[in-house]
């Protein structure tokens, strides 16, 4: 599957080179803030912090405690839109 | 790697889809990580929990959901019925009326000056005229301040839109229509700084022998044109009565010249004179030069024109008025206007007195 992995690497490179990745990132960020996803995750972080204590909490703690829930909490509309854009990009630039 | 290697045919759609999902997952994870880093930094820097309030304070600002009270717990019309004390007049005023009251009280509102001026004007017209009438008959007889009650009443009655006089009087601005102005004419100081009311008869005579003395309604200034003898207007000089003395003489002068207002006939106290009754009709007839008592009105008409500088007519009017001096003496108060004094007869009149 090196071809595939090569393919992936090429696509990613293209995304970055063309600035599409940055644009997609910004778009996602804006949408997540808009739908309140960010505040939800912040509340989760608070819980983790209260659990672990302010002094001892580490980044890994937070990441481990929050990321899985974060992925699940992304609204479907946001997900669909982003996928659509990625597919469009792939279609445009993979031939 | 060449783009040709990455043709769609090389990858089926599922792989492409999987690729898209992978890209998406990477993006989401980046977002999560970014958030975690921010939170961690905030915690470590100590500003993460700053926007939180403690439970006690939270209770203070809890949303209130009671009837008659807003969400803060305040009553809506709490201040409606309260009374405030005005700092200016120290009266207790209802809260809802407080601001307008202050406006009027302090004299700073948009309408307060207007209202005050109106009040002053109306009180001037009524009070002053009354007091004048009662107090100084001498002076007032000479004056043309028709600020009497009759005058006040007359103003409104005279302002009958159907009256034929209306259009006429507009030209000459006789007492009727501009009655509100007339009292002012005689009460305010003129350019010469003289008020006919305040001056005594002697002073008035002395002034009027040298100057015209007619007050223009437009500028409210006394005409300071020097008097000149005019032989043409020496008519019926002997007819006027000198029994009443100098006062009457000086009045006479003004009588003839001031017989303009048509309201004289109605307002004159001694108005039983035909001349006076005829005056209004003949007001605007400059051609009438008759010097009979009946022509007094005509002369008075000319009195108006005197203002335009017609000395002959003025003189004629003045001499004519002499004949009805006794009548005019009483009717002086009816004059609303003071036309220019007759120039020619002036010296003659005074000559007789002297």
Coordinates of C-alpha atoms in Angstrom, one line a residue:
Chain A
X1 CA 0.0 0.0 0.0
X2 CA 2.8 2.3 -0.4
X3 CA 1.0 3.7 -3.3
X4 CA -1.8 4.6 -1.0
X5 CA 0.4 6.0 1.6
X6 CA 2.2 7.9 -1.1
X7 CA -1.1 9.1 -2.3
X8 CA -2.0 10.3 1.1
X9 CA 1.2 12.0 1.6
X10 CA 0.8 13.7 -1.7
X11 CA -2.7 14.8 -1.0
X12 CA -1.7 16.2 2.4
X13 CA 1.2 18.0 0.9
X14 CA -1.0 19.5 -1.7
X15 CA -3.5 20.6 0.9
X16 CA -0.8 22.4 2.8
X17 CA 0.9 23.9 -0.2
X18 CA -2.3 25.3 -1.5
X19 CA -3.3 26.7 1.8
X20 CA -6.5 24.6 1.7
X21 CA -5.7 23.0 5.0
X22 CA -5.5 26.3 6.8
X23 CA -8.7 27.4 5.3
X24 CA -10.4 24.1 6.3
X25 CA -9.0 24.5 9.8
X26 CA -10.4 28.0 10.1
X27 CA -13.7 27.0 8.8
X28 CA -14.0 24.2 11.3
X29 CA -13.0 26.3 14.2
X30 CA -15.5 28.9 13.4
X31 CA -18.3 26.4 13.0
X32 CA -17.4 24.7 16.2
X33 CA -17.5 27.9 18.2
X34 CA -20.7 28.9 16.5
X35 CA -22.5 25.7 17.5
X36 CA -21.2 25.8 21.1
X37 CA -18.9 22.9 20.8
X38 CA -16.1 24.8 22.3
X39 CA -18.0 25.8 25.4
X40 CA -19.1 22.2 26.0
X41 CA -15.5 21.0 25.8
X42 CA -14.4 23.7 28.1
X43 CA -16.9 22.5 30.7
X44 CA -15.5 19.1 30.3
X45 CA -12.0 20.4 30.9
X46 CA -13.2 22.1 34.1
X47 CA -14.4 18.8 35.3
X48 CA -11.1 17.1 34.6
X49 CA -9.3 19.9 36.3
X50 CA -11.4 19.7 39.4
X51 CA -10.9 16.0 39.4
X52 CA -7.2 16.1 39.0
X53 CA -6.6 19.4 40.9
X54 CA -5.4 22.5 39.5
X55 CA -1.8 22.1 40.4
X56 CA -1.3 18.7 39.0
X57 CA -3.3 18.7 35.8
X58 CA -1.2 18.2 32.7
X59 CA -1.8 18.5 29.0
X60 CA -2.0 14.8 28.6
X61 CA -4.7 14.6 31.2
X62 CA -6.8 17.0 29.4
X63 CA -6.2 15.6 26.0
X64 CA -6.9 12.1 27.1
X65 CA -10.0 13.1 28.9
X66 CA -11.5 15.5 26.4
X67 CA -10.6 14.5 22.9
X68 CA -12.7 11.4 22.5
X69 CA -15.7 13.2 23.7
X70 CA -14.8 16.2 21.6
X71 CA -14.8 14.1 18.4
X72 CA -18.2 12.7 19.3
X73 CA -19.7 16.1 20.1
X74 CA -19.1 17.6 16.7
X75 CA -22.4 18.3 15.1
X76 CA -23.3 16.3 12.0
X77 CA -23.8 19.4 9.9
X78 CA -20.4 20.6 10.5
X79 CA -18.9 17.2 9.8
X80 CA -20.8 16.9 6.5
X81 CA -19.8 20.2 5.3
X82 CA -16.2 19.7 6.0
X83 CA -16.2 16.3 4.3
X84 CA -17.8 17.8 1.3
X85 CA -15.1 20.3 1.0
X86 CA -12.4 17.8 1.3
X87 CA -13.9 15.5 -1.3
X88 CA -14.2 18.4 -3.6
X89 CA -10.6 19.2 -3.1
X90 CA -9.6 15.6 -3.7
X91 CA -11.6 15.4 -6.8
X92 CA -10.2 18.5 -8.1
X93 CA -6.6 17.8 -7.5
X94 CA -6.1 14.1 -7.6
X95 CA -6.4 13.7 -11.3
Chain B
X1 CA 5.3 11.6 -7.1
X2 CA 3.5 12.6 -10.1
X3 CA -0.1 13.5 -10.3
X4 CA -0.6 10.8 -12.9
X5 CA 0.1 8.2 -10.4
X6 CA -2.7 9.4 -8.3
X7 CA -5.5 9.0 -10.8
X8 CA -8.9 8.1 -9.6
X9 CA -8.7 4.9 -11.3
X10 CA -5.8 3.9 -9.1
X11 CA -8.0 4.4 -6.0
X12 CA -11.5 3.3 -5.6
X13 CA -14.0 5.5 -4.0
X14 CA -13.9 3.9 -0.6
X15 CA -10.3 4.6 -0.3
X16 CA -10.9 8.1 -1.4
X17 CA -13.6 8.4 1.1
X18 CA -11.4 7.0 3.8
X19 CA -8.9 9.5 2.8
X20 CA -11.3 12.3 3.2
X21 CA -12.3 11.1 6.6
X22 CA -8.8 10.9 7.7
X23 CA -8.2 14.4 6.6
X24 CA -11.3 15.4 8.5
X25 CA -10.2 13.6 11.7
X26 CA -6.9 15.2 11.6
X27 CA -8.6 18.6 11.4
X28 CA -10.9 17.9 14.4
X29 CA -8.1 16.6 16.5
X30 CA -6.1 19.6 15.8
X31 CA -9.0 21.7 17.0
X32 CA -9.3 19.6 20.2
X33 CA -5.6 19.8 20.9
X34 CA -5.7 23.5 20.4
X35 CA -8.4 23.9 22.9
X36 CA -6.7 21.7 25.5
X37 CA -3.5 23.7 25.2
X38 CA -5.4 26.9 25.7
X39 CA -7.2 25.6 28.8
X40 CA -4.1 24.2 30.2
X41 CA -2.3 27.4 29.9
X42 CA -5.2 29.3 31.4
X43 CA -5.2 27.0 34.3
X44 CA -1.6 27.3 34.9
X45 CA -1.6 31.0 34.5
X46 CA -4.5 31.2 36.8
X47 CA -7.1 32.9 34.7
X48 CA -9.2 30.0 33.8
X49 CA -11.7 30.2 36.7
X50 CA -11.9 34.0 36.8
X51 CA -15.2 34.3 35.1
X52 CA -16.9 32.1 37.6
X53 CA -18.9 33.5 40.4
X54 CA -19.4 32.0 43.8
X55 CA -22.6 30.5 44.7
X56 CA -23.6 33.3 47.1
X57 CA -23.3 36.0 44.5
X58 CA -25.1 33.8 42.0
X59 CA -28.1 33.8 44.3
X60 CA -28.2 37.5 44.4
X61 CA -28.6 37.8 40.6
X62 CA -30.9 35.0 40.1
X63 CA -33.6 35.6 37.6
X64 CA -36.8 36.7 39.3
X65 CA -40.0 35.5 37.8
X66 CA -42.7 37.1 39.9
X67 CA -45.7 39.1 38.7
X68 CA -45.4 42.9 39.0
X69 CA -41.7 42.7 39.1
X70 CA -39.0 42.6 36.4
X71 CA -36.4 39.9 36.2
X72 CA -34.2 41.9 38.5
X73 CA -36.8 42.1 41.1
X74 CA -37.5 45.8 40.7
X75 CA -41.0 47.2 40.6
X76 CA -41.9 48.8 37.3
X77 CA -43.8 51.9 38.2
X78 CA -42.2 52.5 41.6
X79 CA -41.5 56.1 41.0
X80 CA -44.6 57.0 39.1
X81 CA -46.5 58.2 42.1
X82 CA -43.7 59.6 44.1
X83 CA -43.4 63.3 44.5
X84 CA -40.3 65.3 44.1
X85 CA -39.6 68.7 45.6
X86 CA -38.7 71.3 43.0
X87 CA -35.4 73.0 43.9
X88 CA -36.5 76.2 42.4
X89 CA -40.0 76.9 43.8
X90 CA -39.9 74.3 46.6
X91 CA -43.1 72.8 45.6
X92 CA -43.9 69.1 45.6
X93 CA -44.5 67.9 42.1
X94 CA -45.5 64.5 40.8
X95 CA -42.6 62.5 39.4
X96 CA -44.1 62.2 35.9
X97 CA -44.7 65.9 35.7
X98 CA -41.4 66.9 37.2
X99 CA -39.4 67.4 34.1
X100 CA -41.9 69.7 32.3
X101 CA -42.4 71.6 35.5
X102 CA -38.7 72.2 35.8
X103 CA -38.6 73.4 32.3
X104 CA -41.1 76.1 33.0
X105 CA -39.9 76.8 36.4
X106 CA -36.3 77.4 35.4
X107 CA -37.3 79.1 32.2
X108 CA -35.0 76.9 30.1
X109 CA -37.4 74.8 28.1
X110 CA -38.2 75.3 24.4
X111 CA -41.6 76.9 25.0
X112 CA -41.1 78.6 28.3
X113 CA -39.7 81.8 26.8
X114 CA -42.5 81.9 24.2
X115 CA -45.1 81.5 26.9
X116 CA -43.5 84.1 29.1
X117 CA -43.4 86.6 26.3
X118 CA -47.0 86.1 25.4
X119 CA -47.9 86.5 29.0
X120 CA -46.0 89.7 29.3
X121 CA -47.6 91.1 26.1
X122 CA -51.1 90.3 27.2
X123 CA -50.6 91.6 30.7
X124 CA -49.1 94.8 29.3
X125 CA -52.1 95.3 27.1
X126 CA -54.6 94.8 29.8
X127 CA -53.1 96.0 33.0
X128 CA -51.2 99.0 31.8
X129 CA -54.0 100.4 29.8
X130 CA -56.3 100.2 32.7
X131 CA -54.0 101.8 35.1
X132 CA -53.3 104.5 32.7
X133 CA -56.9 105.3 32.3
X134 CA -57.5 105.6 35.9
X135 CA -54.4 107.5 36.9
X136 CA -53.2 110.2 34.6
X137 CA -56.1 111.4 32.8
X138 CA -54.1 114.3 31.6
X139 CA -51.4 112.4 30.1
X140 CA -53.5 109.6 29.0
X141 CA -55.9 111.8 27.3
X142 CA -53.0 112.8 25.1
X143 CA -51.7 109.5 24.7
X144 CA -52.8 107.0 22.2
X145 CA -52.7 104.1 24.4
X146 CA -55.9 102.5 23.8
X147 CA -55.1 99.8 26.1
X148 CA -58.4 100.3 27.8
X149 CA -60.7 97.5 28.3
X150 CA -62.9 98.8 25.6
X151 CA -60.0 98.6 23.4
X152 CA -59.3 95.1 24.3
X153 CA -62.8 94.1 23.7
X154 CA -62.9 96.1 20.6
X155 CA -59.9 94.4 19.2
X156 CA -61.6 91.2 19.0
X157 CA -64.9 92.6 17.9
X158 CA -63.2 94.7 15.3
X159 CA -61.5 91.8 13.9
X160 CA -64.6 90.7 12.3
X161 CA -63.6 89.1 9.0
X162 CA -66.7 90.3 7.4
X163 CA -66.1 93.9 8.3
X164 CA -65.3 96.0 5.3
X165 CA -62.8 97.9 7.3
X166 CA -60.6 94.9 7.6
X167 CA -58.9 95.2 4.4
X168 CA -58.7 99.0 4.6
X169 CA -57.4 99.1 8.0
X170 CA -54.7 96.8 6.9
X171 CA -53.1 99.5 4.9
X172 CA -53.0 102.0 7.5
X173 CA -52.7 99.6 10.4
X174 CA -55.3 101.3 12.4
X175 CA -56.1 100.5 15.9
X176 CA -58.4 97.6 15.2
X177 CA -56.2 95.2 13.6
X178 CA -53.0 96.2 15.1
X179 CA -54.6 97.1 18.4
X180 CA -52.2 94.9 20.1
X181 CA -49.4 97.1 18.7
X182 CA -51.0 100.4 19.5
X183 CA -50.7 100.3 23.2
X184 CA -47.1 99.3 22.8
X185 CA -46.5 102.3 20.6
X186 CA -47.5 104.6 23.3
X187 CA -46.0 102.8 26.2
X188 CA -42.5 102.0 24.9
X189 CA -39.8 104.6 24.7
X190 CA -39.2 105.9 21.4
X191 CA -36.0 106.5 19.7
X192 CA -36.0 109.9 21.2
X193 CA -36.3 108.2 24.5
X194 CA -39.5 109.9 25.3
X195 CA -42.7 108.2 26.4
X196 CA -45.7 110.3 25.8
X197 CA -47.3 108.9 28.8
X198 CA -44.6 109.8 31.2
X199 CA -44.1 113.3 30.0
X200 CA -46.2 116.0 31.4
X201 CA -48.4 118.2 29.2
X202 CA -45.9 121.0 29.4
X203 CA -43.1 118.9 28.3
X204 CA -45.1 117.3 25.6
X205 CA -46.1 120.7 24.3
X206 CA -42.6 121.9 24.2
X207 CA -41.5 118.8 22.4
X208 CA -44.2 118.9 19.9
X209 CA -43.8 122.5 19.1
X210 CA -40.3 121.8 17.8
X211 CA -40.7 118.3 16.5
X212 CA -43.3 116.4 14.7
X213 CA -43.7 113.8 17.4
X214 CA -45.7 111.3 15.4
X215 CA -44.8 107.8 16.2
X216 CA -44.4 105.5 13.4
X217 CA -46.1 102.2 13.9
X218 CA -43.5 100.4 12.0
X219 CA -40.5 101.6 13.8
X220 CA -42.1 102.9 16.9
X221 CA -40.0 105.9 16.7
X222 CA -41.1 109.5 17.2
X223 CA -40.7 111.6 14.2
X224 CA -38.2 114.3 14.9
X225 CA -38.9 116.4 11.9
X226 CA -39.0 120.0 12.9
X227 CA -42.3 121.8 12.7
X228 CA -42.8 124.4 10.0
X229 CA -45.4 126.9 9.6
X230 CA -47.8 126.3 6.8
X231 CA -50.3 128.9 5.9
X232 CA -52.4 126.7 3.8
X233 CA -53.6 124.7 6.6
X234 CA -54.7 127.5 8.7
X235 CA -58.3 126.7 8.7
X236 CA -60.7 127.4 11.4
X237 CA -58.0 128.2 13.8
X238 CA -60.4 130.3 15.8
X239 CA -62.8 127.6 16.1
X240 CA -61.1 125.5 18.7
X241 CA -61.8 126.1 22.3
X242 CA -59.2 127.3 24.6
X243 CA -61.2 127.2 27.8
X244 CA -59.7 124.1 29.1
X245 CA -56.3 125.4 29.1
X246 CA -53.0 124.4 27.7
X247 CA -53.6 120.8 28.3
X248 CA -56.5 120.7 26.0
X249 CA -54.6 122.6 23.5
X250 CA -51.9 120.2 23.3
X251 CA -54.4 117.4 23.2
X252 CA -56.2 119.1 20.4
X253 CA -53.2 119.0 18.4
X254 CA -53.0 115.3 18.7
X255 CA -56.7 114.9 18.4
X256 CA -56.8 116.1 14.9
X257 CA -53.9 114.1 13.9
X258 CA -54.8 111.0 15.7
X259 CA -58.3 110.7 14.6
X260 CA -57.6 107.8 12.5
X261 CA -58.8 104.8 14.2
X262 CA -62.3 103.9 13.1
X263 CA -62.9 102.4 16.4
X264 CA -63.0 105.8 17.9
X265 CA -66.6 106.1 17.2
X266 CA -67.4 103.1 19.2
X267 CA -64.9 103.4 21.9
X268 CA -65.1 107.1 22.6
X269 CA -66.6 107.8 25.9
X270 CA -68.2 111.0 24.9
X271 CA -69.0 109.6 21.5
X272 CA -72.0 111.4 20.5
X273 CA -70.3 113.3 17.9
X274 CA -71.1 112.8 14.4
X275 CA -67.6 113.5 13.5
X276 CA -66.3 110.7 15.5
X277 CA -68.9 108.3 14.1
X278 CA -68.0 109.4 10.7
X279 CA -64.4 109.1 11.2
X280 CA -64.0 105.5 10.4
X281 CA -65.8 105.8 7.2
X282 CA -63.8 108.6 6.1
X283 CA -60.6 107.3 7.2
X284 CA -59.1 106.4 3.9
X285 CA -60.4 109.2 1.8
X286 CA -57.5 111.5 1.3
X287 CA -59.5 113.8 -0.9
X288 CA -61.9 114.9 1.8
X289 CA -60.8 118.2 3.0
X290 CA -64.0 119.3 4.7
X291 CA -63.4 120.9 8.0
X292 CA -66.8 120.6 9.5
X293 CA -67.2 118.5 12.5
X294 CA -68.5 115.9 10.2
X295 CA -65.4 116.2 8.3
X296 CA -63.4 115.5 11.3
X297 CA -63.3 112.0 10.3
X298 CA -62.0 112.9 6.9
X299 CA -59.4 114.9 8.5
X300 CA -58.5 112.1 10.6
X301 CA -58.2 110.0 7.5
X302 CA -55.7 112.5 6.5
X303 CA -54.1 112.2 9.7
X304 CA -53.1 108.8 8.6
X305 CA -51.7 110.1 5.5
X306 CA -49.8 112.6 7.4
X307 CA -47.6 109.9 8.2
X308 CA -46.8 109.8 4.7
X309 CA -45.7 113.3 4.9
X310 CA -48.6 115.2 3.7
X311 CA -48.4 118.3 5.7
X312 CA -51.2 120.2 4.2
X313 CA -53.7 117.7 5.0
X314 CA -52.3 117.3 8.4
X315 CA -52.6 120.9 9.0
X316 CA -56.2 120.9 7.8
X317 CA -57.0 118.1 10.0
X318 CA -55.4 119.7 13.0
X319 CA -57.3 122.9 12.5
X320 CA -60.4 121.0 11.9
X321 CA -60.0 119.1 15.1
X322 CA -59.8 122.3 16.9
X323 CA -63.4 122.9 16.2
X324 CA -64.4 119.8 17.9
X325 CA -61.8 120.0 20.6
X326 CA -64.3 119.7 23.4
X327 CA -65.6 116.7 21.9
X328 CA -62.3 115.3 21.2
X329 CA -61.0 115.9 24.6
X330 CA -63.1 113.2 25.9
X331 CA -62.6 111.0 23.0
X332 CA -58.9 111.3 23.1
X333 CA -58.6 108.1 24.9
X334 CA -60.1 106.5 22.0
X335 CA -57.3 107.3 19.7
X336 CA -55.3 104.4 18.9
X337 CA -52.8 105.9 16.8
X338 CA -50.8 109.0 16.8
X339 CA -50.4 110.3 13.4
X340 CA -48.1 113.1 12.7
X341 CA -49.1 116.3 14.3
X342 CA -50.3 119.0 12.0
X343 CA -47.4 121.1 11.3
X344 CA -49.0 124.3 10.2
X345 CA -51.5 124.8 12.9
X346 CA -49.1 124.1 15.7
X347 CA -47.6 127.5 15.8
X348 CA -51.0 129.1 15.4
X349 CA -52.4 127.2 18.3
X350 CA -49.6 128.0 20.6
X351 CA -49.7 131.5 19.5
X352 CA -53.2 131.8 20.8
X353 CA -52.3 130.3 24.0
X354 CA -49.4 132.6 24.5

